[in-house]
């Protein structure tokens, strides 16, 4: 529905297809979730989701766990399957003509800054923001910095 999109914010995401290594990790975690061990999946995924300085944060972990449990194992498995099947969209980035913000945590291990940079480079006029001291959960780790970037983007 391109005709309805007037602005675009891409946060901690990728235009690349999933890698073989990431797919293998996703498949292992899907198997755990199917086997009734969704709690283990939540625990395993947290360290790679946050900046190293935040790995010991019980507050962030509690939010991470509560969000995952609220969505549940079935939604998690569907999301992982969708990511595994994600097409390579890099060739279509040039068709984006609306004001676009590409935002990523500086230590995002799931969708690293170089992936965000590649996406931003593919979209003419886009703005890349790399959030310090944040990983894949930039919105939770550095909410003020993310809100500032979104506010500036929204004012365009």
PDB file of C-alpha atoms in Angstrom, residues 5-154:
ATOM      1  CA  UNK A   5       2.662   5.376   3.363  1.00  0.00           C
ATOM      2  CA  UNK A   6       3.826   8.944   3.936  1.00  0.00           C
ATOM      3  CA  UNK A   7       6.828   8.199   6.188  1.00  0.00           C
ATOM      4  CA  UNK A   8       8.757   5.098   7.158  1.00  0.00           C
ATOM      5  CA  UNK A   9      10.723   4.208  10.299  1.00  0.00           C
ATOM      6  CA  UNK A  10      12.777   1.018  10.135  1.00  0.00           C
ATOM      7  CA  UNK A  11      13.998   0.099  13.608  1.00  0.00           C
ATOM      8  CA  UNK A  12      16.447  -2.731  14.293  1.00  0.00           C
ATOM      9  CA  UNK A  13      15.498  -4.537  11.099  1.00  0.00           C
ATOM     10  CA  UNK A  14      17.034  -5.897   7.920  1.00  0.00           C
ATOM     11  CA  UNK A  15      16.319  -5.870   4.216  1.00  0.00           C
ATOM     12  CA  UNK A  16      18.476  -8.988   3.782  1.00  0.00           C
ATOM     13  CA  UNK A  17      17.229 -12.566   3.789  1.00  0.00           C
ATOM     14  CA  UNK A  18      18.036 -14.608   6.889  1.00  0.00           C
ATOM     15  CA  UNK A  19      21.523 -16.133   7.003  1.00  0.00           C
ATOM     16  CA  UNK A  20      22.093 -19.883   7.225  1.00  0.00           C
ATOM     17  CA  UNK A  21      23.586 -19.498  10.714  1.00  0.00           C
ATOM     18  CA  UNK A  22      20.661 -17.408  11.945  1.00  0.00           C
ATOM     19  CA  UNK A  23      18.172 -19.826  10.423  1.00  0.00           C
ATOM     20  CA  UNK A  24      19.870 -22.736  12.217  1.00  0.00           C
ATOM     21  CA  UNK A  25      19.609 -20.885  15.551  1.00  0.00           C
ATOM     22  CA  UNK A  26      15.967 -20.046  14.862  1.00  0.00           C
ATOM     23  CA  UNK A  27      15.181 -23.696  14.009  1.00  0.00           C
ATOM     24  CA  UNK A  28      16.798 -24.891  17.273  1.00  0.00           C
ATOM     25  CA  UNK A  29      14.794 -22.380  19.280  1.00  0.00           C
ATOM     26  CA  UNK A  30      11.570 -23.251  17.454  1.00  0.00           C
ATOM     27  CA  UNK A  31      12.200 -26.900  18.378  1.00  0.00           C
ATOM     28  CA  UNK A  32      12.678 -25.916  22.020  1.00  0.00           C
ATOM     29  CA  UNK A  33       9.453 -23.898  21.987  1.00  0.00           C
ATOM     30  CA  UNK A  34       7.560 -26.783  20.366  1.00  0.00           C
ATOM     31  CA  UNK A  35       8.978 -29.054  23.050  1.00  0.00           C
ATOM     32  CA  UNK A  36       7.499 -26.923  25.822  1.00  0.00           C
ATOM     33  CA  UNK A  37      10.728 -25.108  26.670  1.00  0.00           C
ATOM     34  CA  UNK A  38       9.766 -21.592  25.639  1.00  0.00           C
ATOM     35  CA  UNK A  39      11.242 -20.246  28.890  1.00  0.00           C
ATOM     36  CA  UNK A  40      14.652 -21.505  27.790  1.00  0.00           C
ATOM     37  CA  UNK A  41      14.216 -19.754  24.434  1.00  0.00           C
ATOM     38  CA  UNK A  42      13.450 -16.478  26.207  1.00  0.00           C
ATOM     39  CA  UNK A  43      16.489 -16.864  28.432  1.00  0.00           C
ATOM     40  CA  UNK A  44      18.821 -17.807  25.572  1.00  0.00           C
ATOM     41  CA  UNK A  45      17.736 -14.909  23.383  1.00  0.00           C
ATOM     42  CA  UNK A  46      18.192 -12.122  25.931  1.00  0.00           C
ATOM     43  CA  UNK A  47      22.012 -11.711  25.959  1.00  0.00           C
ATOM     44  CA  UNK A  48      22.170 -11.221  22.175  1.00  0.00           C
ATOM     45  CA  UNK A  49      19.223  -8.825  22.280  1.00  0.00           C
ATOM     46  CA  UNK A  50      20.837  -6.132  24.405  1.00  0.00           C
ATOM     47  CA  UNK A  51      24.030  -4.091  24.641  1.00  0.00           C
ATOM     48  CA  UNK A  52      26.724  -5.857  26.712  1.00  0.00           C
ATOM     49  CA  UNK A  53      26.320  -3.210  29.441  1.00  0.00           C
ATOM     50  CA  UNK A  54      22.657  -4.238  29.775  1.00  0.00           C
ATOM     51  CA  UNK A  55      23.039  -8.018  29.905  1.00  0.00           C
ATOM     52  CA  UNK A  56      22.900  -7.976  33.700  1.00  0.00           C
ATOM     53  CA  UNK A  57      19.845  -5.721  33.867  1.00  0.00           C
ATOM     54  CA  UNK A  58      17.088  -7.554  35.692  1.00  0.00           C
ATOM     55  CA  UNK A  59      14.636  -4.781  34.755  1.00  0.00           C
ATOM     56  CA  UNK A  60      15.299  -5.185  31.019  1.00  0.00           C
ATOM     57  CA  UNK A  61      15.234  -8.964  31.318  1.00  0.00           C
ATOM     58  CA  UNK A  62      11.869  -8.789  33.104  1.00  0.00           C
ATOM     59  CA  UNK A  63      10.420  -6.645  30.304  1.00  0.00           C
ATOM     60  CA  UNK A  64      11.901  -8.974  27.670  1.00  0.00           C
ATOM     61  CA  UNK A  65      10.425 -12.014  29.400  1.00  0.00           C
ATOM     62  CA  UNK A  66       7.022 -10.409  30.005  1.00  0.00           C
ATOM     63  CA  UNK A  67       6.714  -9.354  26.341  1.00  0.00           C
ATOM     64  CA  UNK A  68       7.683 -12.814  25.105  1.00  0.00           C
ATOM     65  CA  UNK A  69       5.306 -14.570  27.493  1.00  0.00           C
ATOM     66  CA  UNK A  70       2.467 -12.175  26.597  1.00  0.00           C
ATOM     67  CA  UNK A  71       2.894 -13.060  22.918  1.00  0.00           C
ATOM     68  CA  UNK A  72       3.427 -16.744  23.633  1.00  0.00           C
ATOM     69  CA  UNK A  73       5.294 -19.583  21.991  1.00  0.00           C
ATOM     70  CA  UNK A  74       2.943 -19.883  18.996  1.00  0.00           C
ATOM     71  CA  UNK A  75       3.418 -16.231  18.000  1.00  0.00           C
ATOM     72  CA  UNK A  76       7.168 -16.582  18.553  1.00  0.00           C
ATOM     73  CA  UNK A  77       7.333 -19.598  16.229  1.00  0.00           C
ATOM     74  CA  UNK A  78       5.287 -17.823  13.536  1.00  0.00           C
ATOM     75  CA  UNK A  79       7.555 -14.783  13.773  1.00  0.00           C
ATOM     76  CA  UNK A  80      10.679 -16.909  13.454  1.00  0.00           C
ATOM     77  CA  UNK A  81       9.269 -18.744  10.426  1.00  0.00           C
ATOM     78  CA  UNK A  82       8.436 -15.395   8.813  1.00  0.00           C
ATOM     79  CA  UNK A  83      12.004 -14.173   9.359  1.00  0.00           C
ATOM     80  CA  UNK A  84      13.416 -17.415   7.938  1.00  0.00           C
ATOM     81  CA  UNK A  85      11.243 -16.899   4.839  1.00  0.00           C
ATOM     82  CA  UNK A  86      12.026 -13.174   4.558  1.00  0.00           C
ATOM     83  CA  UNK A  87      12.933 -12.279   0.975  1.00  0.00           C
ATOM     84  CA  UNK A  88      15.914 -10.193  -0.051  1.00  0.00           C
ATOM     85  CA  UNK A  89      14.423  -6.702  -0.326  1.00  0.00           C
ATOM     86  CA  UNK A  90      17.634  -4.802  -0.992  1.00  0.00           C
ATOM     87  CA  UNK A  91      16.850  -4.464  -4.688  1.00  0.00           C
ATOM     88  CA  UNK A  92      13.565  -2.706  -3.895  1.00  0.00           C
ATOM     89  CA  UNK A  93      14.938  -0.098  -1.478  1.00  0.00           C
ATOM     90  CA  UNK A  94      15.441   2.447  -4.265  1.00  0.00           C
ATOM     91  CA  UNK A  95      11.667   2.546  -4.826  1.00  0.00           C
ATOM     92  CA  UNK A  96      11.126   4.049  -1.354  1.00  0.00           C
ATOM     93  CA  UNK A  97      10.556   7.761  -1.814  1.00  0.00           C
ATOM     94  CA  UNK A  98       9.111   8.864   1.533  1.00  0.00           C
ATOM     95  CA  UNK A  99      11.083  10.324   4.447  1.00  0.00           C
ATOM     96  CA  UNK A 100      12.740   7.285   6.029  1.00  0.00           C
ATOM     97  CA  UNK A 101      14.491   6.784   9.333  1.00  0.00           C
ATOM     98  CA  UNK A 102      16.717   3.729   9.710  1.00  0.00           C
ATOM     99  CA  UNK A 103      17.562   3.232  13.389  1.00  0.00           C
ATOM    100  CA  UNK A 104      19.739   0.578  15.000  1.00  0.00           C
ATOM    101  CA  UNK A 105      21.473  -0.052  18.302  1.00  0.00           C
ATOM    102  CA  UNK A 106      25.264   0.241  18.085  1.00  0.00           C
ATOM    103  CA  UNK A 107      25.644  -3.274  19.491  1.00  0.00           C
ATOM    104  CA  UNK A 108      22.701  -4.921  17.747  1.00  0.00           C
ATOM    105  CA  UNK A 109      23.894  -8.491  17.161  1.00  0.00           C
ATOM    106  CA  UNK A 110      20.696  -9.599  15.425  1.00  0.00           C
ATOM    107  CA  UNK A 111      20.576  -6.818  12.807  1.00  0.00           C
ATOM    108  CA  UNK A 112      23.981  -5.108  13.113  1.00  0.00           C
ATOM    109  CA  UNK A 113      24.690  -1.479  12.188  1.00  0.00           C
ATOM    110  CA  UNK A 114      26.317  -2.471   8.885  1.00  0.00           C
ATOM    111  CA  UNK A 115      23.000  -4.064   7.873  1.00  0.00           C
ATOM    112  CA  UNK A 116      21.149  -0.862   8.801  1.00  0.00           C
ATOM    113  CA  UNK A 117      23.738   1.189   6.904  1.00  0.00           C
ATOM    114  CA  UNK A 118      23.183  -0.965   3.827  1.00  0.00           C
ATOM    115  CA  UNK A 119      19.431  -0.369   4.075  1.00  0.00           C
ATOM    116  CA  UNK A 120      19.869   3.376   4.574  1.00  0.00           C
ATOM    117  CA  UNK A 121      22.305   3.562   1.643  1.00  0.00           C
ATOM    118  CA  UNK A 122      19.673   1.930  -0.553  1.00  0.00           C
ATOM    119  CA  UNK A 123      17.000   4.523   0.267  1.00  0.00           C
ATOM    120  CA  UNK A 124      17.655   7.941  -1.223  1.00  0.00           C
ATOM    121  CA  UNK A 125      17.499  10.689   1.402  1.00  0.00           C
ATOM    122  CA  UNK A 126      17.061   8.341   4.341  1.00  0.00           C
ATOM    123  CA  UNK A 127      18.552   9.127   7.722  1.00  0.00           C
ATOM    124  CA  UNK A 128      20.592   6.539   9.629  1.00  0.00           C
ATOM    125  CA  UNK A 129      20.677   6.784  13.418  1.00  0.00           C
ATOM    126  CA  UNK A 130      22.943   4.479  15.417  1.00  0.00           C
ATOM    127  CA  UNK A 131      21.894   4.506  19.062  1.00  0.00           C
ATOM    128  CA  UNK A 132      24.790   4.327  21.540  1.00  0.00           C
ATOM    129  CA  UNK A 133      24.714   1.732  24.331  1.00  0.00           C
ATOM    130  CA  UNK A 134      21.856  -0.188  22.732  1.00  0.00           C
ATOM    131  CA  UNK A 135      21.464  -3.582  21.127  1.00  0.00           C
ATOM    132  CA  UNK A 136      18.466  -5.051  19.283  1.00  0.00           C
ATOM    133  CA  UNK A 137      16.114  -3.719  21.959  1.00  0.00           C
ATOM    134  CA  UNK A 138      17.070  -0.085  21.343  1.00  0.00           C
ATOM    135  CA  UNK A 139      13.525   1.099  22.111  1.00  0.00           C
ATOM    136  CA  UNK A 140      13.779  -0.346  25.612  1.00  0.00           C
ATOM    137  CA  UNK A 141      17.465   0.233  26.270  1.00  0.00           C
ATOM    138  CA  UNK A 142      17.660   3.879  25.196  1.00  0.00           C
ATOM    139  CA  UNK A 143      14.065   5.146  24.969  1.00  0.00           C
ATOM    140  CA  UNK A 144      14.996   8.841  25.140  1.00  0.00           C
ATOM    141  CA  UNK A 145      17.455   8.579  22.244  1.00  0.00           C
ATOM    142  CA  UNK A 146      14.979   6.583  20.155  1.00  0.00           C
ATOM    143  CA  UNK A 147      12.133   8.992  20.961  1.00  0.00           C
ATOM    144  CA  UNK A 148      14.351  11.951  20.025  1.00  0.00           C
ATOM    145  CA  UNK A 149      15.187  10.362  16.657  1.00  0.00           C
ATOM    146  CA  UNK A 150      11.526   9.537  16.013  1.00  0.00           C
ATOM    147  CA  UNK A 151      10.405  13.040  16.987  1.00  0.00           C
ATOM    148  CA  UNK A 152      12.925  14.605  14.606  1.00  0.00           C
ATOM    149  CA  UNK A 153      11.862  12.207  11.839  1.00  0.00           C
ATOM    150  CA  UNK A 154       8.168  12.903  12.449  1.00  0.00           C
TER     151      UNK A 154
END
